[in-house]
């Protein structure tokens, strides 16, 4: 008789956003006349930039001719995109990253889930709490997290780093020594971040204890403050302790197009074993490469026109963020985020639980957000709204919430 991976059975409930989708679908079916505004999932709403569309059209035309047709993409990514990444995302910021340290993928979600495969099952992970659920869930599937306690909503072998109002939602060094440290900065879900000096302290800590940092920089395009690093490799010593994940989903609106990349420096080793080589082997075995058309679209984001157009899109969403933050504060809510990230993190009113506020908001304002507890136990009592809606819908949602 075949056997299953029993670690999957340990996962409590369904994936957070699947649960939200089911609840919203049930409400919509019961209330077909209601106009639902979705500010829950971090999905973009603005169309792709003209420079991106132009590049995709050109690439599609190339696929129609034998002499310019492209089949399988190089599994690690086309040189034209990897070189553009090196020049614009790293050299421009003073980071010494080479093209053979960049691995193009179909998005940061896949990479943040898959990266744990090159690490041993006995490694202990440390995560911010609250945290993007994929970090923990993927390690549950790998059998790395121990036993789940339904009362505390915590895993016995996971090291939690509470990020709460009292510490400014900034993680502190854990009391137990981890092997793998997940950092998402600017943070999802809290929208907060740390200074470059604070990030340097994490790099120093990881090198000191022999840990590796999995650094999710999916929201770096939204950074507005000058003392915040756009890449962990701006910090001295990061190449010997950090893997960086980047995405085109939020900075270029590629949520439906799918493109991202991971940086694994050649200096990052476990003894004499190169993690760069391990990831290349895993990547080449399990991935057939992002489509040529999509990689050409990614390349276009680095053109002068593409950069200008994406800057305008980021400004559009951050205008929404500022409007939500200011409006909720005026309405008496305690609000965080919205400065270096397109997320608003607020305390639930009247001592409501996160899911109680979710239901209250859905039923009375017909607005969808995300319960903070879905990101971890320290998220209880908080709620996330995204700035990725249209300006008109964001304005309407804010007006509805203010009337509650």
XYZ file of C-alpha atoms in Angstrom:
404
model
C 0.000 0.000 0.000
C 1.386 3.407 -0.935
C 1.995 5.976 1.788
C 1.519 9.713 1.837
C 3.707 12.492 3.177
C 2.090 12.665 6.607
C 3.521 16.124 7.217
C 0.740 17.523 5.020
C -1.776 16.163 7.529
C -0.237 18.342 10.216
C -1.248 21.568 8.452
C -4.172 23.203 10.261
C -7.058 24.135 7.951
C -6.484 25.449 4.433
C -4.155 28.138 3.164
C -5.117 31.538 4.631
C -6.212 33.187 1.395
C -8.131 30.092 0.295
C -10.131 30.332 3.517
C -10.841 34.011 2.883
C -11.930 33.278 -0.697
C -14.386 30.630 0.511
C -15.900 32.961 3.121
C -16.271 35.778 0.598
C -17.806 33.410 -1.972
C -20.361 32.206 0.577
C -21.256 35.789 1.526
C -21.590 36.799 -2.128
C -23.865 33.856 -2.885
C -26.078 34.775 0.048
C -25.985 38.495 -0.798
C -25.784 38.804 -4.602
C -26.817 42.468 -4.476
C -23.833 43.528 -2.385
C -20.864 45.287 -4.018
C -17.770 43.723 -2.470
C -14.518 45.709 -2.359
C -11.482 43.481 -1.957
C -8.523 44.878 -0.046
C -7.422 41.518 1.312
C -5.073 39.611 -0.949
C -2.069 41.585 -2.171
C -3.047 41.474 -5.826
C -2.419 44.444 -8.121
C -5.164 46.136 -10.121
C -3.360 48.494 -12.509
C -2.613 47.269 -16.056
C 0.880 46.324 -17.140
C 3.116 49.248 -18.071
C 3.197 50.192 -21.781
C 6.915 49.349 -22.028
C 6.178 45.862 -20.729
C 3.270 45.352 -23.116
C 5.394 46.494 -26.044
C 8.153 44.044 -25.120
C 5.674 41.190 -24.786
C 4.106 41.933 -28.173
C 7.537 41.967 -29.767
C 8.434 38.663 -28.098
C 5.159 37.089 -29.245
C 5.941 38.150 -32.815
C 9.364 36.536 -32.506
C 7.685 33.270 -31.527
C 5.790 33.272 -34.838
C 8.939 32.946 -36.940
C 11.218 29.943 -37.175
C 14.384 32.030 -37.086
C 13.423 33.804 -33.844
C 11.341 31.120 -32.158
C 12.315 30.115 -28.602
C 11.592 26.736 -27.028
C 12.750 25.750 -23.568
C 14.273 28.679 -21.724
C 17.629 28.227 -19.998
C 16.631 26.784 -16.629
C 18.581 29.452 -14.731
C 17.321 32.333 -16.886
C 18.234 34.122 -20.124
C 21.467 36.110 -20.006
C 19.716 39.292 -21.185
C 17.545 39.330 -18.060
C 20.171 38.173 -15.589
C 22.588 40.820 -16.837
C 19.897 43.515 -16.591
C 19.232 42.430 -13.005
C 22.931 42.640 -12.145
C 23.309 46.128 -13.580
C 20.108 47.665 -12.231
C 19.271 45.885 -8.994
C 22.791 45.303 -7.699
C 25.653 47.216 -9.324
C 23.555 50.394 -9.239
C 23.319 49.948 -5.451
C 26.972 49.064 -4.960
C 26.356 45.328 -4.550
C 28.838 42.834 -5.967
C 26.480 40.230 -7.453
C 27.248 38.347 -10.681
C 24.853 36.876 -13.244
C 25.688 33.284 -12.292
C 24.406 33.986 -8.774
C 20.948 34.890 -10.104
C 18.291 32.240 -10.704
C 15.208 33.382 -12.625
C 11.919 31.765 -11.584
C 8.161 32.117 -11.858
C 7.891 34.165 -8.668
C 8.999 34.712 -5.091
C 6.208 32.579 -3.643
C 7.564 29.502 -5.389
C 11.129 30.278 -4.376
C 10.280 31.084 -0.754
C 8.550 27.712 -0.540
C 11.138 25.710 -2.481
C 14.353 27.127 -1.028
C 14.028 25.017 2.123
C 14.576 21.863 0.036
C 18.346 22.379 -0.021
C 18.543 22.425 3.790
C 18.579 19.510 6.208
C 15.413 18.362 7.948
C 16.940 18.950 11.388
C 17.539 22.659 10.813
C 15.507 24.933 13.057
C 13.822 27.916 11.452
C 13.192 31.328 12.989
C 10.336 33.436 11.662
C 8.896 36.823 12.429
C 5.482 36.584 14.037
C 3.247 37.602 12.280
C 4.683 36.258 9.034
C 3.855 35.358 5.435
C 2.287 31.886 5.903
C 4.271 30.175 3.128
C 7.521 30.252 5.117
C 6.107 28.131 7.918
C 3.757 25.958 5.853
C 6.492 24.857 3.440
C 8.658 23.806 6.381
C 5.713 21.933 7.888
C 5.449 19.978 4.637
C 9.148 19.166 4.909
C 8.784 17.844 8.461
C 10.908 20.545 10.048
C 8.472 22.203 12.455
C 7.542 19.620 15.081
C 4.111 19.426 16.691
C 1.336 21.992 16.305
C -0.382 23.353 19.416
C -3.897 24.437 18.466
C -4.263 26.514 21.638
C -1.176 28.650 21.063
C -1.241 28.239 17.248
C 2.497 27.584 17.391
C 4.820 24.798 16.228
C 7.076 23.185 18.801
C 10.265 23.343 16.716
C 9.781 26.802 15.201
C 11.522 29.764 16.804
C 9.086 32.682 16.827
C 10.273 36.293 16.859
C 7.266 38.356 17.992
C 6.796 41.601 16.050
C 4.248 43.566 18.049
C 3.360 47.148 18.780
C 5.593 47.189 21.852
C 8.755 46.568 19.812
C 7.666 48.549 16.777
C 6.975 45.340 14.827
C 10.738 44.859 14.490
C 12.135 41.371 15.192
C 14.633 40.897 17.999
C 17.412 38.316 18.022
C 15.937 35.003 19.207
C 16.937 33.499 22.550
C 17.397 30.120 20.880
C 19.924 29.821 18.060
C 18.307 29.172 14.667
C 19.822 27.604 11.562
C 17.556 29.396 9.069
C 16.149 32.895 9.579
C 13.287 34.189 7.436
C 13.138 37.973 7.081
C 10.654 39.838 4.884
C 11.531 43.524 4.643
C 9.629 45.720 4.064
C 7.373 43.397 5.957
C 4.295 41.541 4.884
C 1.898 41.837 6.706
C 2.831 44.704 9.051
C 4.179 47.092 6.396
C 7.075 48.057 8.652
C 10.818 47.766 8.029
C 14.219 48.316 9.613
C 17.159 50.587 8.894
C 20.247 49.469 7.005
C 22.197 49.605 10.284
C 19.685 47.270 11.929
C 19.869 44.908 8.952
C 23.667 44.904 9.255
C 23.239 43.642 12.818
C 21.221 40.685 11.500
C 23.937 39.892 8.968
C 26.562 40.034 11.706
C 24.435 37.806 13.922
C 23.864 35.208 11.189
C 27.553 35.021 10.364
C 28.400 34.713 14.056
C 26.030 31.809 14.804
C 26.366 30.080 11.417
C 22.798 30.685 10.290
C 21.497 31.499 6.830
C 19.058 34.368 6.232
C 16.270 33.826 3.702
C 15.648 37.459 2.787
C 12.371 38.230 1.034
C 12.690 41.641 -0.616
C 9.499 41.456 -2.690
C 8.425 44.961 -1.629
C 11.712 46.852 -1.954
C 10.319 49.067 -4.741
C 7.997 50.670 -2.177
C 10.759 51.885 0.109
C 10.584 55.657 0.551
C 13.065 56.255 3.377
C 16.746 56.707 2.540
C 18.206 54.667 5.421
C 16.412 51.450 4.418
C 18.330 48.875 2.347
C 16.837 47.712 -0.956
C 18.978 44.566 -0.877
C 20.572 42.659 1.975
C 23.779 42.653 -0.070
C 24.162 46.332 0.736
C 25.347 44.993 4.094
C 28.933 43.879 4.617
C 29.277 40.108 4.935
C 25.825 39.292 3.561
C 27.188 37.129 0.741
C 28.376 34.512 3.243
C 25.063 34.213 5.067
C 22.101 35.375 2.941
C 19.857 34.226 0.108
C 17.689 36.977 -1.405
C 14.272 36.554 -3.039
C 12.937 39.178 -5.455
C 9.663 39.438 -7.355
C 8.196 41.391 -10.263
C 4.664 40.863 -8.943
C 4.356 43.987 -6.853
C 6.890 46.353 -8.437
C 5.761 45.641 -12.029
C 2.262 44.179 -11.635
C 3.318 40.665 -12.701
C 1.009 38.787 -10.293
C -0.680 37.146 -13.283
C 2.397 37.093 -15.506
C 4.682 35.347 -12.979
C 8.355 36.249 -12.755
C 10.895 36.490 -9.971
C 14.440 35.534 -9.084
C 16.586 34.283 -6.249
C 20.172 35.270 -5.510
C 22.471 32.618 -4.030
C 26.032 33.967 -3.701
C 28.919 31.633 -4.498
C 30.511 32.543 -1.141
C 27.569 31.002 0.715
C 28.708 27.553 1.796
C 28.043 24.836 4.343
C 31.546 23.595 4.994
C 32.910 22.927 1.532
C 29.464 22.587 -0.086
C 28.279 25.469 -2.270
C 24.623 26.416 -1.811
C 24.829 28.118 -5.199
C 25.666 24.767 -6.772
C 22.958 22.980 -4.807
C 20.285 25.474 -5.835
C 21.435 25.309 -9.456
C 21.087 21.513 -9.333
C 17.642 21.702 -7.753
C 16.510 24.472 -10.089
C 17.698 22.642 -13.192
C 16.059 19.391 -12.117
C 12.646 20.728 -11.113
C 12.140 23.837 -13.249
C 12.062 24.313 -17.018
C 12.671 28.038 -16.990
C 10.388 31.075 -17.072
C 8.876 31.699 -20.546
C 10.875 33.746 -23.048
C 7.986 36.202 -23.486
C 7.801 36.804 -19.737
C 11.554 37.261 -19.371
C 11.527 39.844 -22.159
C 8.767 41.601 -20.207
C 11.000 41.532 -17.148
C 13.883 43.007 -19.135
C 11.621 45.884 -20.220
C 11.104 46.958 -16.605
C 14.734 48.112 -16.604
C 14.424 50.344 -19.689
C 14.226 54.111 -19.047
C 10.560 54.077 -20.091
C 9.834 51.003 -17.978
C 11.472 52.465 -14.886
C 9.488 55.697 -15.187
C 6.198 53.886 -15.740
C 6.737 51.518 -12.811
C 7.669 54.418 -10.565
C 4.295 55.972 -11.389
C 2.492 52.713 -10.588
C 4.234 52.389 -7.231
C 3.304 56.005 -6.473
C -0.319 55.207 -7.363
C -0.505 52.382 -4.833
C 1.363 54.316 -2.167
C -1.102 57.188 -2.598
C -3.789 54.629 -1.744
C -1.754 53.500 1.264
C -1.369 57.037 2.552
C -5.076 57.681 2.085
C -6.055 54.539 3.980
C -3.624 55.220 6.801
C -4.643 58.854 7.263
C -8.343 58.070 6.929
C -8.299 55.276 9.487
C -6.303 57.380 11.933
C -8.868 60.153 11.569
C -11.558 57.576 12.324
C -9.811 56.624 15.561
C -8.009 53.449 14.512
C -4.470 52.628 15.607
C -2.600 52.172 12.329
C 0.881 51.131 11.181
C 2.685 50.583 7.863
C 1.877 52.384 4.636
C 5.210 54.236 4.426
C 7.672 51.719 2.969
C 5.158 49.088 1.928
C 1.680 48.921 0.365
C 0.163 47.358 3.481
C -1.795 48.924 6.318
C -1.691 47.094 9.656
C -4.313 48.173 12.180
C -5.498 47.173 15.605
C -8.987 45.704 15.583
C -11.525 47.898 17.414
C -13.529 47.060 20.533
C -11.332 44.070 21.409
C -12.636 42.106 18.421
C -10.624 39.101 17.322
C -9.118 39.268 13.860
C -11.748 36.966 12.348
C -14.577 38.763 14.167
C -13.448 42.016 12.587
C -13.149 40.281 9.210
C -16.797 39.187 9.440
C -17.893 42.569 10.790
C -16.189 44.423 7.951
C -17.522 42.045 5.308
C -21.114 42.075 6.570
C -21.435 45.758 7.428
C -19.101 47.514 4.966
C -18.809 44.796 2.297
C -15.033 45.236 2.441
C -12.594 42.317 2.482
C -9.347 42.472 4.439
C -7.056 39.879 6.001
C -7.250 38.757 9.649
C -3.943 39.261 11.408
C -4.143 35.910 13.179
C -3.817 34.234 9.780
C -0.188 35.386 9.777
C 0.616 33.912 13.184
C -0.360 34.109 16.865
C 1.120 37.593 17.366
C -1.147 38.820 14.580
C -4.237 38.285 16.702
C -5.986 41.571 17.376
C -4.653 43.097 14.169
C -5.902 43.347 10.598
C -4.273 43.926 7.203
C -5.574 46.052 4.351
C -3.754 46.363 1.041
C -3.272 49.465 -1.086
C -3.448 47.489 -4.334
C -7.052 48.312 -5.121
C -8.056 50.995 -7.580
C -8.074 54.538 -6.206
C -11.861 54.699 -6.619
C -12.471 51.437 -4.764
C -10.011 52.363 -2.052
C -11.768 55.686 -1.546
C -15.164 53.934 -1.424
C -13.934 51.288 1.016
C -12.511 53.921 3.327
C -15.794 55.839 3.280
C -17.698 52.675 4.198
C -15.344 51.844 7.069
C -15.599 55.376 8.450
C -19.383 55.030 8.591
C -19.267 51.969 10.837
